[in-house]
Amino acid sequence: MRTRPTLHWTPPPDLPPGTFDLRPVVDALSAGRVLVLSGAGISTESGIPAYRGEGGSLSRHTPMTYQDFTAGAEARRRYWARSHLGWRTFGRARPNAGHQAVAAFARQGLLSGVITQNVDGLHQAAGTEGVVELHGSLARVRCLGCDAITTRQDLSVRLEEANAAFEPVVAGINPDGDADLSDEQVAGFRVLPCLDCGGILKPDVVFFGETVPAQRIEHCRQLVREASTLLVLGSSLTVMSGLRFVRQAAQAGKRVLIINRDPTRGDLLAHTRVSLPLGTALHSVADVLDLRADGRMPLRSEP
């Protein structure tokens, strides 16, 4: 049974305060076998907003749920109209210093794996290999009828041709690739079917209220079992899809480290939470580990 998603979490008063001390992170990476779990906060410096925290999109935007998307054509029209415009900006996002630092850690053999809750593909664009996309990727589109997979770019071209006059002003972009548009602005947008079977097209992502595939969850659980430390980057851990791995690591006696500006739902299970911007923090850690000498990918933000 699917349930409505948990969108908000209220921190209890007994959470330990965050620190600015990055030494536990440096020590863990120096020892190796660190599993990274990243969330929306690592991509904010690439121009993609987070869901929560200061300026988070949930303050103005309720994300599409699986139940709403599959229930009716109007909900799908609203989603695809907003997502079509949002993709123009979302698809141009580039890796920032945080993504580049994670890629440098991986190249040096300090990581045992990377799990991301993000659907933006920026870890891979920075050069990190073998990333587990817990919630899928906006770069792919899946047919709910025949299960065919196509690229988002191919669908974007089709949507441009079918909606040539669709040029509303966008108020903002959200972490799921949605643009903020009114119902009046999306009226008349033409939604396209699958070319193979005429079925309903959906981005190959896990919507709020949808179940992460069991095989993918088990893969992530195995990565937790094999790691010595779980390093959480930019996730509030509000939803169970990420929190379950923090709980698993803590129950197994593994060290949990979190870098996130705001308190998280996993703080009570963590050894420490570093309250610093991710780009700054990870860039500093890379400097301490002397990884800037690796010239294959400079640790800098893209212009």
Tab-separated table of C-alpha atoms in Angstrom:
chain	number	residue	atom	x	y	z
A	1	MET	CA	0.000	0.000	0.000
A	2	ARG	CA	1.298	3.448	-0.914
A	3	THR	CA	0.817	6.334	1.486
A	4	ARG	CA	0.961	10.092	1.168
A	5	PRO	CA	4.556	11.312	1.422
A	6	THR	CA	6.225	12.850	4.457
A	7	LEU	CA	7.072	16.354	3.268
A	8	HIS	CA	7.988	18.042	6.534
A	9	TRP	CA	9.834	17.152	9.711
A	10	THR	CA	10.032	19.171	12.929
A	11	PRO	CA	13.381	18.866	14.762
A	12	PRO	CA	13.039	17.850	18.425
A	13	PRO	CA	14.578	20.144	21.051
A	14	ASP	CA	17.222	17.612	22.130
A	15	LEU	CA	19.177	17.484	18.861
A	16	PRO	CA	22.920	18.086	19.338
A	17	PRO	CA	24.205	21.286	17.733
A	18	GLY	CA	26.164	21.187	14.509
A	19	THR	CA	29.907	21.725	14.415
A	20	PHE	CA	32.373	23.349	12.021
A	21	ASP	CA	35.038	20.711	12.683
A	22	LEU	CA	35.821	18.718	9.544
A	23	ARG	CA	38.450	16.482	11.143
A	24	PRO	CA	36.106	13.475	11.577
A	25	VAL	CA	35.332	13.638	7.848
A	26	VAL	CA	39.008	13.885	6.938
A	27	ASP	CA	39.870	10.977	9.245
A	28	ALA	CA	37.091	8.789	7.826
A	29	LEU	CA	38.088	9.438	4.224
A	30	SER	CA	41.754	8.834	5.049
A	31	ALA	CA	40.798	5.408	6.374
A	32	GLY	CA	38.765	4.625	3.233
A	33	ARG	CA	35.622	2.542	2.577
A	34	VAL	CA	33.356	5.565	2.978
A	35	LEU	CA	29.866	5.304	1.495
A	36	VAL	CA	28.403	8.641	0.393
A	37	LEU	CA	24.659	9.295	0.587
A	38	SER	CA	23.864	12.620	-1.078
A	39	GLY	CA	20.703	14.713	-1.162
A	40	ALA	CA	19.402	17.877	-2.769
A	41	GLY	CA	21.697	20.097	-0.708
A	42	ILE	CA	24.755	19.092	-2.722
A	43	SER	CA	23.197	20.496	-5.903
A	44	THR	CA	22.035	23.893	-4.629
A	45	GLU	CA	25.327	25.504	-5.658
A	46	SER	CA	24.591	24.287	-9.202
A	47	GLY	CA	21.391	26.341	-9.241
A	48	ILE	CA	18.996	23.526	-8.290
A	49	PRO	CA	17.083	24.415	-5.103
A	50	ALA	CA	16.641	22.052	-2.177
A	51	TYR	CA	13.234	20.916	-0.977
A	52	ARG	CA	13.762	21.988	2.617
A	53	GLY	CA	15.727	24.485	4.666
A	54	GLU	CA	16.001	28.190	4.050
A	55	GLY	CA	14.600	28.966	0.609
A	56	GLY	CA	13.529	25.348	0.086
A	57	SER	CA	10.948	24.781	-2.619
A	58	LEU	CA	8.429	23.101	-0.286
A	59	SER	CA	7.640	26.541	1.120
A	60	ARG	CA	5.939	27.396	-2.178
A	61	HIS	CA	5.556	24.118	-4.058
A	62	THR	CA	3.959	20.709	-3.422
A	63	PRO	CA	5.727	18.108	-5.570
A	64	MET	CA	3.806	15.751	-7.821
A	65	THR	CA	2.886	12.441	-6.196
A	66	TYR	CA	2.597	9.087	-7.939
A	67	GLN	CA	-1.054	8.884	-6.956
A	68	ASP	CA	-1.901	12.241	-8.514
A	69	PHE	CA	0.121	11.576	-11.677
A	70	THR	CA	-1.569	8.261	-12.404
A	71	ALA	CA	-5.059	9.391	-11.366
A	72	GLY	CA	-5.907	11.810	-14.142
A	73	ALA	CA	-4.936	13.504	-17.395
A	74	GLU	CA	-5.086	17.019	-15.934
A	75	ALA	CA	-2.463	16.208	-13.312
A	76	ARG	CA	-0.191	14.788	-16.027
A	77	ARG	CA	-0.758	17.874	-18.184
A	78	ARG	CA	0.227	20.084	-15.253
A	79	TYR	CA	3.313	17.986	-14.533
A	80	TRP	CA	4.602	17.748	-18.096
A	81	ALA	CA	3.993	21.438	-18.852
A	82	ARG	CA	5.950	22.483	-15.788
A	83	SER	CA	8.617	19.819	-16.240
A	84	HIS	CA	9.085	20.647	-19.917
A	85	LEU	CA	10.021	24.232	-19.114
A	86	GLY	CA	11.981	23.252	-16.035
A	87	TRP	CA	14.109	20.831	-18.058
A	88	ARG	CA	15.522	23.712	-20.095
A	89	THR	CA	17.213	25.026	-16.948
A	90	PHE	CA	17.616	21.738	-15.095
A	91	GLY	CA	19.283	20.055	-18.050
A	92	ARG	CA	21.895	22.814	-18.269
A	93	ALA	CA	23.012	22.531	-14.616
A	94	ARG	CA	26.692	21.731	-14.148
A	95	PRO	CA	28.588	20.015	-11.301
A	96	ASN	CA	29.826	22.254	-8.508
A	97	ALA	CA	32.768	21.969	-6.122
A	98	GLY	CA	30.904	19.447	-3.971
A	99	HIS	CA	30.278	17.046	-6.852
A	100	GLN	CA	33.872	17.471	-8.013
A	101	ALA	CA	35.229	16.721	-4.553
A	102	VAL	CA	33.189	13.506	-4.320
A	103	ALA	CA	34.552	12.497	-7.728
A	104	ALA	CA	38.098	13.181	-6.496
A	105	PHE	CA	37.526	11.072	-3.375
A	106	ALA	CA	36.267	8.233	-5.580
A	107	ARG	CA	39.244	8.443	-7.945
A	108	GLN	CA	41.621	8.164	-5.009
A	109	GLY	CA	39.895	4.982	-3.834
A	110	LEU	CA	38.585	6.557	-0.612
A	111	LEU	CA	34.936	5.681	-1.282
A	112	SER	CA	33.214	2.296	-1.327
A	113	GLY	CA	30.235	3.735	-3.212
A	114	VAL	CA	27.904	6.676	-3.825
A	115	ILE	CA	24.134	6.649	-3.355
A	116	THR	CA	22.259	9.763	-4.390
A	117	GLN	CA	18.688	10.788	-3.704
A	118	ASN	CA	19.017	13.351	-6.510
A	119	VAL	CA	17.679	12.915	-10.037
A	120	ASP	CA	19.973	15.479	-11.695
A	121	GLY	CA	22.895	13.260	-12.820
A	122	LEU	CA	25.482	15.775	-11.566
A	123	HIS	CA	27.613	13.210	-9.726
A	124	GLN	CA	28.070	11.322	-12.982
A	125	ALA	CA	28.716	14.555	-14.888
A	126	ALA	CA	31.525	15.285	-12.423
A	127	GLY	CA	33.105	11.928	-13.230
A	128	THR	CA	31.918	9.669	-10.400
A	129	GLU	CA	31.282	6.144	-11.650
A	130	GLY	CA	28.876	3.533	-10.345
A	131	VAL	CA	26.489	6.004	-8.717
A	132	VAL	CA	23.291	4.400	-7.413
A	133	GLU	CA	20.386	6.683	-8.341
A	134	LEU	CA	18.010	5.875	-5.495
A	135	HIS	CA	15.170	7.922	-6.976
A	136	GLY	CA	16.012	7.454	-10.672
A	137	SER	CA	16.976	10.080	-13.232
A	138	LEU	CA	15.169	12.885	-15.021
A	139	ALA	CA	17.315	12.170	-18.074
A	140	ARG	CA	15.193	9.085	-18.818
A	141	VAL	CA	11.496	8.608	-19.592
A	142	ARG	CA	9.585	5.365	-18.973
A	143	CYS	CA	6.285	4.205	-20.490
A	144	LEU	CA	3.846	2.936	-17.867
A	145	GLY	CA	2.274	0.709	-20.514
A	146	CYS	CA	5.101	-1.163	-22.235
A	147	ASP	CA	7.996	-0.161	-19.923
A	148	ALA	CA	10.022	1.236	-22.845
A	149	ILE	CA	12.817	3.637	-21.888
A	150	THR	CA	13.646	6.707	-23.974
A	151	THR	CA	15.810	9.751	-23.361
A	152	ARG	CA	14.430	12.942	-21.924
A	153	GLN	CA	16.114	14.842	-24.725
A	154	ASP	CA	14.122	12.920	-27.347
A	155	LEU	CA	10.865	13.680	-25.546
A	156	SER	CA	11.875	17.311	-25.154
A	157	VAL	CA	12.239	17.652	-28.919
A	158	ARG	CA	8.800	16.096	-29.446
A	159	LEU	CA	7.218	18.377	-26.851
A	160	GLU	CA	8.818	21.452	-28.407
A	161	GLU	CA	7.291	20.552	-31.774
A	162	ALA	CA	3.860	19.802	-30.281
A	163	ASN	CA	3.792	22.973	-28.137
A	164	ALA	CA	5.597	25.528	-30.277
A	165	ALA	CA	3.631	28.473	-28.861
A	166	PHE	CA	4.099	27.450	-25.213
A	167	GLU	CA	6.359	30.120	-23.707
A	168	PRO	CA	5.045	31.178	-20.267
A	169	VAL	CA	7.241	33.091	-17.826
A	170	VAL	CA	8.780	30.736	-15.253
A	171	ALA	CA	8.706	31.875	-11.629
A	172	GLY	CA	11.195	29.284	-10.326
A	173	ILE	CA	12.641	25.778	-10.676
A	174	ASN	CA	12.258	22.963	-8.140
A	175	PRO	CA	14.511	19.992	-7.234
A	176	ASP	CA	12.307	17.590	-9.232
A	177	GLY	CA	12.716	19.673	-12.407
A	178	ASP	CA	9.294	21.329	-12.160
A	179	ALA	CA	8.872	24.977	-13.070
A	180	ASP	CA	6.473	27.089	-11.010
A	181	LEU	CA	3.500	27.768	-13.298
A	182	SER	CA	-0.164	28.533	-12.652
A	183	ASP	CA	-3.043	26.351	-13.849
A	184	GLU	CA	-3.894	29.043	-16.392
A	185	GLN	CA	-0.381	28.906	-17.831
A	186	VAL	CA	-0.466	25.133	-18.377
A	187	ALA	CA	-3.945	25.036	-19.929
A	188	GLY	CA	-3.785	23.781	-23.497
A	189	PHE	CA	-0.377	22.105	-23.135
A	190	ARG	CA	-0.287	18.969	-25.272
A	191	VAL	CA	0.915	15.805	-23.500
A	192	LEU	CA	2.408	13.150	-25.758
A	193	PRO	CA	2.002	9.350	-25.551
A	194	CYS	CA	4.573	6.584	-25.922
A	195	LEU	CA	5.608	6.134	-29.567
A	196	ASP	CA	5.676	2.350	-29.186
A	197	CYS	CA	2.319	1.600	-27.555
A	198	GLY	CA	0.511	4.902	-27.006
A	199	GLY	CA	0.812	4.505	-23.232
A	200	ILE	CA	1.387	7.091	-20.502
A	201	LEU	CA	4.910	8.508	-20.259
A	202	LYS	CA	6.451	9.217	-16.872
A	203	PRO	CA	9.945	10.442	-15.993
A	204	ASP	CA	12.064	7.529	-14.804
A	205	VAL	CA	12.094	8.855	-11.249
A	206	VAL	CA	10.467	7.785	-7.999
A	207	PHE	CA	7.742	10.314	-7.243
A	208	PHE	CA	6.721	11.194	-3.707
A	209	GLY	CA	4.373	8.443	-2.539
A	210	GLU	CA	5.922	5.891	-4.907
A	211	THR	CA	7.914	2.839	-3.821
A	212	VAL	CA	11.645	2.595	-4.499
A	213	PRO	CA	12.279	-0.728	-6.288
A	214	ALA	CA	13.127	-3.458	-3.771
A	215	GLN	CA	16.187	-4.612	-5.730
A	216	ARG	CA	17.612	-1.086	-5.634
A	217	ILE	CA	17.058	-0.828	-1.888
A	218	GLU	CA	18.800	-4.149	-1.312
A	219	HIS	CA	21.745	-2.996	-3.434
A	220	CYS	CA	22.060	0.075	-1.224
A	221	ARG	CA	21.772	-2.026	1.943
A	222	GLN	CA	24.636	-4.175	0.695
A	223	LEU	CA	26.737	-1.053	0.123
A	224	VAL	CA	26.043	-0.007	3.720
A	225	ARG	CA	27.108	-3.448	4.950
A	226	GLU	CA	30.399	-3.184	3.027
A	227	ALA	CA	31.245	0.364	4.158
A	228	SER	CA	33.126	1.437	7.264
A	229	THR	CA	31.534	4.914	7.420
A	230	LEU	CA	28.365	6.467	6.026
A	231	LEU	CA	28.864	10.100	4.966
A	232	VAL	CA	25.593	11.972	4.373
A	233	LEU	CA	25.894	15.063	2.186
A	234	GLY	CA	23.109	17.635	1.904
A	235	SER	CA	20.107	15.571	2.947
A	236	SER	CA	17.577	16.390	5.663
A	237	LEU	CA	16.814	12.642	5.821
A	238	THR	CA	13.142	13.526	6.213
A	239	VAL	CA	11.922	10.680	4.029
A	240	MET	CA	12.530	7.032	4.834
A	241	SER	CA	14.211	6.297	1.499
A	242	GLY	CA	17.455	7.789	2.835
A	243	LEU	CA	16.935	7.576	6.597
A	244	ARG	CA	16.685	3.770	6.454
A	245	PHE	CA	20.372	3.543	5.495
A	246	VAL	CA	21.437	5.838	8.338
A	247	ARG	CA	19.511	3.638	10.752
A	248	GLN	CA	21.070	0.506	9.265
A	249	ALA	CA	24.593	1.915	9.573
A	250	ALA	CA	24.053	3.082	13.163
A	251	GLN	CA	22.546	-0.252	14.204
A	252	ALA	CA	25.593	-2.034	12.738
A	253	GLY	CA	27.932	0.175	14.788
A	254	LYS	CA	29.262	2.038	11.779
A	255	ARG	CA	30.157	5.708	12.058
A	256	VAL	CA	27.633	8.111	10.533
A	257	LEU	CA	28.847	11.583	9.575
A	258	ILE	CA	26.563	14.292	8.190
A	259	ILE	CA	27.399	17.543	6.412
A	260	ASN	CA	24.276	19.684	6.236
A	261	ARG	CA	23.637	23.305	7.179
A	262	ASP	CA	20.350	22.495	8.955
A	263	PRO	CA	19.430	19.782	11.491
A	264	THR	CA	18.469	16.418	10.008
A	265	ARG	CA	16.245	13.547	11.023
A	266	GLY	CA	19.384	11.427	11.415
A	267	ASP	CA	21.316	13.704	13.779
A	268	LEU	CA	20.643	11.610	16.885
A	269	LEU	CA	22.184	8.606	15.101
A	270	ALA	CA	25.228	10.470	13.819
A	271	HIS	CA	28.672	10.837	15.343
A	272	THR	CA	28.627	14.459	14.226
A	273	ARG	CA	26.867	16.893	11.901
A	274	VAL	CA	29.041	19.515	10.247
A	275	SER	CA	27.027	22.693	9.724
A	276	LEU	CA	28.820	24.152	6.709
A	277	PRO	CA	27.959	24.769	3.040
A	278	LEU	CA	28.788	21.589	1.154
A	279	GLY	CA	30.930	23.123	-1.563
A	280	THR	CA	33.089	24.909	0.997
A	281	ALA	CA	33.301	21.922	3.324
A	282	LEU	CA	34.178	19.314	0.716
A	283	HIS	CA	36.620	21.620	-1.046
A	284	SER	CA	38.386	22.116	2.318
A	285	VAL	CA	38.482	18.372	2.947
A	286	ALA	CA	39.961	17.782	-0.515
A	287	ASP	CA	42.643	20.389	0.199
A	288	VAL	CA	43.581	18.712	3.495
A	289	LEU	CA	43.806	15.366	1.694
A	290	ASP	CA	45.965	17.040	-0.989
A	291	LEU	CA	43.677	15.958	-3.819
A	292	ARG	CA	44.088	19.157	-5.827
A	293	ALA	CA	47.234	17.633	-7.277
A	294	ASP	CA	45.012	15.331	-9.329
A	295	GLY	CA	44.656	17.354	-12.518
A	296	ARG	CA	41.980	15.279	-14.229
A	297	MET	CA	39.180	17.387	-12.757
A	298	PRO	CA	39.969	20.701	-11.035
A	299	LEU	CA	38.031	21.255	-7.829
A	300	ARG	CA	36.177	24.378	-8.854
A	301	SER	CA	32.659	25.423	-9.704
A	302	GLU	CA	31.718	25.480	-13.371
A	303	PRO	CA	31.058	28.952	-14.840
